[in-house]
Tab-separated table of C-alpha atoms in Angstrom:
chain	number	residue	atom	x	y	z
Y	1110	MET	CA	-8.932	3.524	13.479
Y	1111	ASP	CA	-8.156	0.495	15.069
Y	1112	ILE	CA	-5.554	-1.329	13.870
Y	1113	SER	CA	-3.583	-2.937	16.958
Y	1114	GLY	CA	-1.967	-5.817	16.186
Y	1115	ILE	CA	-0.914	-4.732	12.920
Y	1116	TYR	CA	2.758	-3.120	13.845
Y	1117	GLY	CA	6.407	-3.370	12.942
Y	1118	ALA	CA	6.952	-4.836	9.521
Y	1119	GLY	CA	5.219	-7.122	7.172
Y	1120	LEU	CA	5.668	-8.910	3.883
Y	1121	GLY	CA	2.972	-10.013	0.863
Y	1122	LEU	CA	1.754	-13.134	1.122
Y	1123	ARG	CA	2.394	-14.356	-2.544
Y	1124	ARG	CA	1.675	-18.636	-3.102
Y	1125	GLU	CA	5.241	-18.795	-4.391
Y	1126	LEU	CA	6.241	-17.980	-0.734
Y	1127	ILE	CA	3.884	-19.844	1.307
Y	1128	PRO	CA	6.063	-23.615	1.100
Y	1129	ALA	CA	8.992	-21.589	3.267
Y	1130	LEU	CA	6.919	-19.828	5.113
Y	1131	LYS	CA	5.098	-22.809	6.562
Y	1132	ALA	CA	8.152	-24.037	7.051
Y	1133	ALA	CA	9.380	-21.352	9.117
Y	1134	VAL	CA	8.272	-17.619	8.910
Y	1135	PRO	CA	11.244	-15.702	10.243
Y	1136	PRO	CA	10.366	-14.028	13.317
Y	1137	VAL	CA	10.757	-10.409	11.993
Y	1138	ILE	CA	7.756	-10.716	9.873
Y	1139	ASN	CA	4.724	-9.300	12.247
Y	1140	PHE	CA	2.053	-9.393	9.624
Y	1141	PHE	CA	1.595	-10.446	5.987
Y	1142	GLU	CA	-0.887	-8.472	2.912
Y	1143	ILE	CA	-2.793	-9.975	0.194
Y	1144	ALA	CA	-4.731	-8.408	-2.426
Y	1145	PRO	CA	-8.824	-9.961	-1.476
Y	1146	GLU	CA	-9.517	-10.375	-5.439
Y	1147	ASN	CA	-6.617	-13.172	-5.214
Y	1148	TRP	CA	-8.857	-15.386	-2.389
Y	1149	LEU	CA	-12.086	-14.756	-2.315
Y	1150	GLU	CA	-14.072	-17.444	-1.907
Y	1151	ILE	CA	-11.737	-20.166	-2.627
Y	1152	GLY	CA	-11.712	-23.743	-1.453
Y	1153	GLY	CA	-9.439	-26.581	-1.462
Y	1154	ALA	CA	-5.736	-26.263	-0.741
Y	1155	SER	CA	-5.653	-22.661	-1.183
Y	1156	ASN	CA	-8.183	-21.724	1.565
Y	1157	ARG	CA	-6.109	-24.203	3.917
Y	1158	HIS	CA	-2.937	-22.299	3.335
Y	1159	LEU	CA	-4.514	-19.239	3.837
Y	1160	ARG	CA	-6.544	-19.899	6.725
Y	1161	TYR	CA	-3.320	-21.001	8.211
Y	1162	PHE	CA	-1.384	-17.869	8.299
Y	1163	THR	CA	-4.434	-15.796	9.094
Y	1164	GLU	CA	-5.212	-17.835	12.227
Y	1165	ARG	CA	-1.780	-17.035	13.378
Y	1166	TYR	CA	-0.815	-13.222	12.066
Y	1167	PRO	CA	-2.564	-10.337	12.092
Y	1168	PHE	CA	-3.735	-9.283	7.806
Y	1169	VAL	CA	-3.700	-6.764	5.637
Y	1170	CYS	CA	-6.047	-6.378	2.414
Y	1171	HIS	CA	-4.384	-4.104	-0.477
Y	1172	GLY	CA	-7.097	-4.199	-3.091
Y	1173	LEU	CA	-6.096	-4.271	-6.821
Y	1174	SER	CA	-9.447	-3.798	-9.056
Y	1175	LEU	CA	-11.833	-1.163	-7.159
Y	1176	SER	CA	-10.790	1.365	-9.354
Y	1177	LEU	CA	-11.625	4.135	-7.430
Y	1178	GLY	CA	-11.014	6.322	-10.627
Y	1179	GLY	CA	-12.782	4.466	-12.905
Y	1180	PRO	CA	-15.926	5.803	-15.563
Y	1181	ALA	CA	-17.828	2.452	-14.768
Y	1182	PRO	CA	-20.076	2.433	-11.237
Y	1183	LEU	CA	-18.662	1.073	-8.371
Y	1184	ASP	CA	-18.821	-2.462	-7.882
Y	1185	GLU	CA	-20.722	-2.754	-4.857
Y	1186	VAL	CA	-21.195	-6.488	-5.485
Y	1187	PHE	CA	-17.706	-6.608	-5.069
Y	1188	LEU	CA	-17.509	-4.554	-1.949
Y	1189	LYS	CA	-19.985	-6.553	-0.093
Y	1190	ARG	CA	-18.153	-9.987	-0.779
Y	1191	VAL	CA	-15.121	-7.918	0.447
Y	1192	LYS	CA	-16.794	-6.786	3.272
Y	1193	THR	CA	-17.363	-10.522	3.742
Y	1194	PHE	CA	-14.115	-11.746	3.237
Y	1195	LEU	CA	-12.396	-9.175	5.744
Y	1196	ARG	CA	-14.845	-10.162	8.538
Y	1197	GLU	CA	-14.029	-13.801	7.845
Y	1198	HIS	CA	-10.425	-13.718	8.526
Y	1199	LYS	CA	-10.490	-10.675	11.057
Y	1200	VAL	CA	-8.699	-8.328	8.587
Y	1201	LYS	CA	-8.310	-4.558	10.147
Y	1202	LEU	CA	-7.342	-2.723	7.543
Y	1203	TYR	CA	-8.154	-2.428	3.831
Y	1204	THR	CA	-6.449	-0.679	1.385
Y	1205	GLU	CA	-7.079	0.605	-1.972
Y	1206	HIS	CA	-4.930	2.571	-4.952
Y	1207	LEU	CA	-6.121	6.148	-6.033
Y	1208	SER	CA	-5.725	5.231	-9.670
Y	1209	TYR	CA	-8.254	3.618	-12.237
Y	1210	CYS	CA	-7.814	-0.079	-13.694
Y	1211	SER	CA	-11.092	-0.881	-15.401
Y	1212	ASP	CA	-14.429	0.621	-17.243
Y	1213	ASP	CA	-16.224	-1.934	-19.457
Y	1214	GLY	CA	-13.118	-4.412	-18.300
Y	1215	HIS	CA	-10.277	-4.227	-16.185
Y	1216	MET	CA	-6.822	-3.727	-17.801
Y	1217	TYR	CA	-4.683	-4.951	-15.505
Y	1218	ASP	CA	-2.697	-1.703	-15.405
Y	1219	LEU	CA	-3.026	1.345	-12.736
Y	1220	MET	CA	-3.999	4.645	-14.693
Y	1221	PRO	CA	-3.772	8.185	-13.104
Y	1222	ILE	CA	-6.437	10.166	-12.428
Y	1223	PRO	CA	-6.391	13.500	-13.701
Y	1224	PHE	CA	-5.377	15.717	-10.857
Y	1225	THR	CA	-9.064	18.413	-11.212
Y	1226	GLU	CA	-11.169	19.150	-8.658
Y	1227	GLU	CA	-14.176	17.457	-10.374
Y	1228	ALA	CA	-12.008	14.493	-10.167
Y	1229	VAL	CA	-11.303	14.969	-6.651
Y	1230	ARG	CA	-15.127	15.212	-5.989
Y	1231	TYR	CA	-15.803	12.436	-8.176
Y	1232	VAL	CA	-13.280	10.192	-6.006
Y	1233	SER	CA	-14.026	11.030	-2.555
Y	1234	ALA	CA	-17.686	10.106	-3.426
Y	1235	ARG	CA	-16.532	6.729	-4.371
Y	1236	ILE	CA	-14.399	6.253	-1.138
Y	1237	ARG	CA	-17.079	7.763	0.867
Y	1238	ARG	CA	-19.647	5.045	-0.563
Y	1239	THR	CA	-16.720	2.334	-0.149
Y	1240	GLN	CA	-16.503	3.440	3.664
Y	1241	GLU	CA	-20.117	2.922	3.953
Y	1242	ILE	CA	-20.494	-0.347	2.161
Y	1243	LEU	CA	-17.555	-1.485	4.636
Y	1244	GLU	CA	-18.672	0.027	7.739
Y	1245	GLN	CA	-14.948	1.403	8.179
Y	1246	LYS	CA	-12.210	3.580	6.649
Y	1247	ILE	CA	-9.989	2.601	4.523
Y	1248	ALA	CA	-6.902	3.730	2.900
Y	1249	VAL	CA	-5.712	4.514	-0.403
Y	1250	GLU	CA	-2.874	4.598	-1.522
Y	1251	ASN	CA	-0.337	7.574	-3.743
Y	1252	ALA	CA	0.185	5.475	-7.267
Y	1253	SER	CA	2.911	5.695	-9.574
Y	1254	PHE	CA	2.353	6.871	-13.038
Y	1255	TYR	CA	4.499	7.463	-15.988
Y	1256	VAL	CA	2.208	9.685	-18.139
Y	1257	ALA	CA	0.469	13.255	-16.537
Y	1258	PRO	CA	-3.190	13.005	-18.134
Y	1259	ALA	CA	-2.819	16.409	-20.217
Y	1260	ILE	CA	-5.922	18.137	-18.324
Y	1261	ASN	CA	-4.273	18.051	-15.027
Y	1262	LYS	CA	-5.444	21.549	-13.010
Y	1263	MET	CA	-3.566	20.276	-9.569
Y	1264	SER	CA	-0.101	18.568	-8.609
Y	1265	GLU	CA	0.019	15.482	-7.472
Y	1266	LEU	CA	0.387	16.358	-3.880
Y	1267	GLU	CA	-2.288	18.604	-3.762
Y	1268	PHE	CA	-4.641	15.959	-5.491
Y	1269	ILE	CA	-4.071	13.280	-2.418
Y	1270	LYS	CA	-4.519	15.853	-0.215
Y	1271	ALA	CA	-7.792	16.988	-1.240
Y	1272	VAL	CA	-9.206	13.396	-1.678
Y	1273	LEU	CA	-8.133	12.691	1.989
Y	1274	GLU	CA	-9.668	15.450	2.963
Y	1275	GLU	CA	-13.243	15.651	1.183
Y	1276	ALA	CA	-13.259	11.730	1.582
Y	1277	ASP	CA	-12.196	11.661	4.956
Y	1278	CYS	CA	-10.078	8.278	4.599
Y	1279	LEU	CA	-6.522	7.371	5.506
Y	1280	LEU	CA	-3.604	7.080	3.815
Y	1281	HIS	CA	-1.585	4.185	2.814
Y	1282	LEU	CA	1.961	5.628	1.756
Y	1283	ASP	CA	4.173	4.107	-0.293
Y	1284	VAL	CA	7.430	4.980	0.094
Y	1285	ASN	CA	8.928	3.817	-3.322
Y	1286	ASN	CA	6.098	5.034	-5.713
Y	1287	VAL	CA	7.039	8.435	-4.269
Y	1288	TYR	CA	10.777	8.125	-5.419
Y	1289	VAL	CA	9.712	6.638	-8.886
Y	1290	ASN	CA	7.240	9.526	-9.349
Y	1291	SER	CA	9.902	12.080	-7.897
Y	1292	VAL	CA	12.221	10.780	-11.072
Y	1293	ASN	CA	9.834	10.480	-13.367
Y	1294	HIS	CA	8.251	13.867	-12.472
Y	1295	ARG	CA	11.215	15.630	-11.589
Y	1296	TYR	CA	10.213	16.510	-8.197
Y	1297	ASP	CA	11.536	16.684	-4.361
Y	1298	SER	CA	10.701	13.587	-2.690
Y	1299	LEU	CA	11.598	14.505	0.562
Y	1300	GLN	CA	9.855	17.529	0.569
Y	1301	PHE	CA	6.908	15.578	-0.877
Y	1302	ILE	CA	6.375	13.749	2.070
Y	1303	ARG	CA	7.118	16.272	4.459
Y	1304	SER	CA	4.142	17.872	3.261
Y	1305	LEU	CA	1.693	15.357	3.516
Y	1306	PRO	CA	-1.112	15.132	6.349
Y	1307	ALA	CA	0.551	13.321	9.164
Y	1308	GLY	CA	-2.336	12.440	10.864
Y	1309	ARG	CA	-4.290	10.722	7.679
Y	1310	ILE	CA	-1.208	8.235	7.338
Y	1311	VAL	CA	-1.655	4.649	8.600
Y	1312	TYR	CA	0.455	2.481	7.007
Y	1313	LEU	CA	3.379	2.021	4.608
Y	1314	HIS	CA	5.025	0.385	1.309
Y	1315	ILE	CA	8.445	-0.067	0.689
Y	1316	ALA	CA	9.436	-2.095	-2.667
Y	1317	GLY	CA	11.791	-2.369	-5.707
Y	1318	HIS	CA	11.768	-0.525	-9.054
Y	1319	TYR	CA	13.500	-1.344	-12.280
Y	1320	ARG	CA	15.759	1.802	-14.160
Y	1321	GLU	CA	14.759	2.113	-17.550
Y	1322	ALA	CA	16.835	4.841	-18.257
Y	1323	LYS	CA	18.272	8.254	-16.214
Y	1324	ASP	CA	14.725	9.888	-16.009
Y	1325	LEU	CA	12.577	6.971	-15.985
Y	1326	ILE	CA	11.555	4.176	-13.147
Y	1327	VAL	CA	9.343	1.417	-13.654
Y	1328	ASP	CA	7.560	0.335	-10.201
Y	1329	THR	CA	7.769	-2.941	-10.826
Y	1330	HIS	CA	8.250	-5.085	-7.030
Y	1331	GLY	CA	10.105	-7.219	-8.855
Y	1332	ALA	CA	14.184	-6.234	-7.080
Y	1333	GLY	CA	15.352	-5.516	-4.327
Y	1334	VAL	CA	14.994	-2.014	-2.404
Y	1335	ILE	CA	17.551	0.329	-3.304
Y	1336	ASP	CA	19.755	2.636	-1.139
Y	1337	PRO	CA	17.647	5.917	-1.834
Y	1338	VAL	CA	14.416	4.307	-1.270
Y	1339	TRP	CA	15.780	2.988	2.314
Y	1340	ALA	CA	17.079	6.481	2.858
Y	1341	LEU	CA	13.438	7.782	2.349
Y	1342	LEU	CA	11.674	5.478	4.518
Y	1343	ASP	CA	14.250	6.423	7.393
Y	1344	LYS	CA	13.330	9.776	6.609
Y	1345	THR	CA	9.957	9.540	6.790
Y	1346	TYR	CA	9.888	7.954	10.338
Y	1347	GLN	CA	11.663	10.874	10.885
Y	1348	ILE	CA	9.090	12.994	10.101
Y	1349	PHE	CA	6.356	10.717	11.001
Y	1350	GLY	CA	7.102	8.665	13.524
Y	1351	VAL	CA	6.757	4.947	12.721
Y	1352	HIS	CA	4.051	3.194	11.027
Y	1353	PRO	CA	3.180	-0.546	10.279
Y	1354	THR	CA	5.676	-1.377	6.935
Y	1355	LEU	CA	4.906	-3.810	4.130
Y	1356	LEU	CA	7.715	-4.922	2.088
Y	1357	GLU	CA	6.329	-5.963	-1.501
Y	1358	ARG	CA	7.483	-8.649	-3.786
Y	1359	ASP	CA	5.456	-9.451	-6.751
Y	1360	PHE	CA	8.375	-11.753	-9.004
Y	1361	ASN	CA	11.670	-12.771	-9.369
Y	1362	PHE	CA	11.323	-14.093	-5.630
Y	1363	PRO	CA	14.913	-14.623	-3.943
Y	1364	PRO	CA	15.246	-16.910	-1.063
Y	1365	LEU	CA	13.006	-16.099	1.782
Y	1366	GLU	CA	15.987	-15.566	3.833
Y	1367	ASP	CA	16.642	-13.018	1.684
Y	1368	LEU	CA	13.308	-11.015	1.696
Y	1369	ALA	CA	13.632	-11.509	5.455
Y	1370	THR	CA	17.318	-9.615	5.320
Y	1371	GLU	CA	14.972	-6.550	3.945
Y	1372	VAL	CA	12.055	-6.856	5.936
Y	1373	LYS	CA	14.654	-6.669	8.630
Y	1374	HIS	CA	15.983	-3.510	7.940
Y	1375	ILE	CA	12.151	-1.774	7.896
Y	1376	ALA	CA	12.388	-3.341	11.463
Y	1377	ALA	CA	15.884	-1.919	12.599
Y	1378	LEU	CA	14.792	1.374	10.956
Y	1379	GLN	CA	11.522	1.293	13.226
Y	1380	ALA	CA	13.690	0.227	16.310
Y	1381	LYS	CA	15.986	3.117	15.445
Y	1382	TRP	CA	13.249	5.994	16.061
Y	1383	GLU	CA	11.068	4.334	18.517
Y	1384	ARG	CA	14.391	4.340	20.595
Y	1385	LYS	CA	15.270	7.902	19.796
Y	1386	ARG	CA	11.286	9.059	20.294
Y	1387	ALA	CA	11.552	7.510	23.879
Y	1388	ARG	CA	14.927	8.970	24.803
Y	1389	LEU	CA	12.760	12.230	23.813
Y	1390	GLN	CA	10.265	11.447	25.828
Y	1391	ASN	CA	12.220	10.150	28.892
Y	1392	ALA	CA	13.995	13.680	28.574
């Protein structure tokens, strides 16, 4: 899949950040990400703000409401609206959560899909149909979850790998979600990442979270990234090479310069591994 133009380190575009970003986008930010649901068919000042950025920077769309694992029929009308939006703003990459969030209505939360062979077939068929409608591959993001469904027959890792293969889609690897789940469900985060299929990875997320207890982390996107998550990102680049990586922040926004410092940390890790790869190639 050609996602040329999407490279380096990026930041989620949130309305709260627009005034500061319009004043001066820090040079370290190479691209932005938005949830299309928040911007579809808007007009007025919001549309002008969005076009100001999409005309100047590459964008990724990361969906919130497709509900790939949900029991209700796939919302094909919504997908056709997304397709128009992607074309209109020249967005090359669309990703969604490997989870569900709706049935008769939206729950405004991401629920875990049971890790079963039946669910693999069900979700994969919906992903394939999504790709048919959009006429492009999508990437699915490994989701954080707090209670594992009792009917699980597979591990989280086995489920993700099976869906990627069955659906023939890409992986949006959220490094923070791996860390969160590794604490909450007691597994080795580095071994989890090592076991992912390298050829499917196209895009990365990193974010902050809230530690509720010693053995419980809540994925909030409302705090700074902690050192163990930075270390896991560093190892991810070592294992798979550098991929476009976005800093997620959804609330408790610090000054833009503080967010830019975290984006610079991403860029510094990327530069380190790019230099090491160049030295190996030239040796």
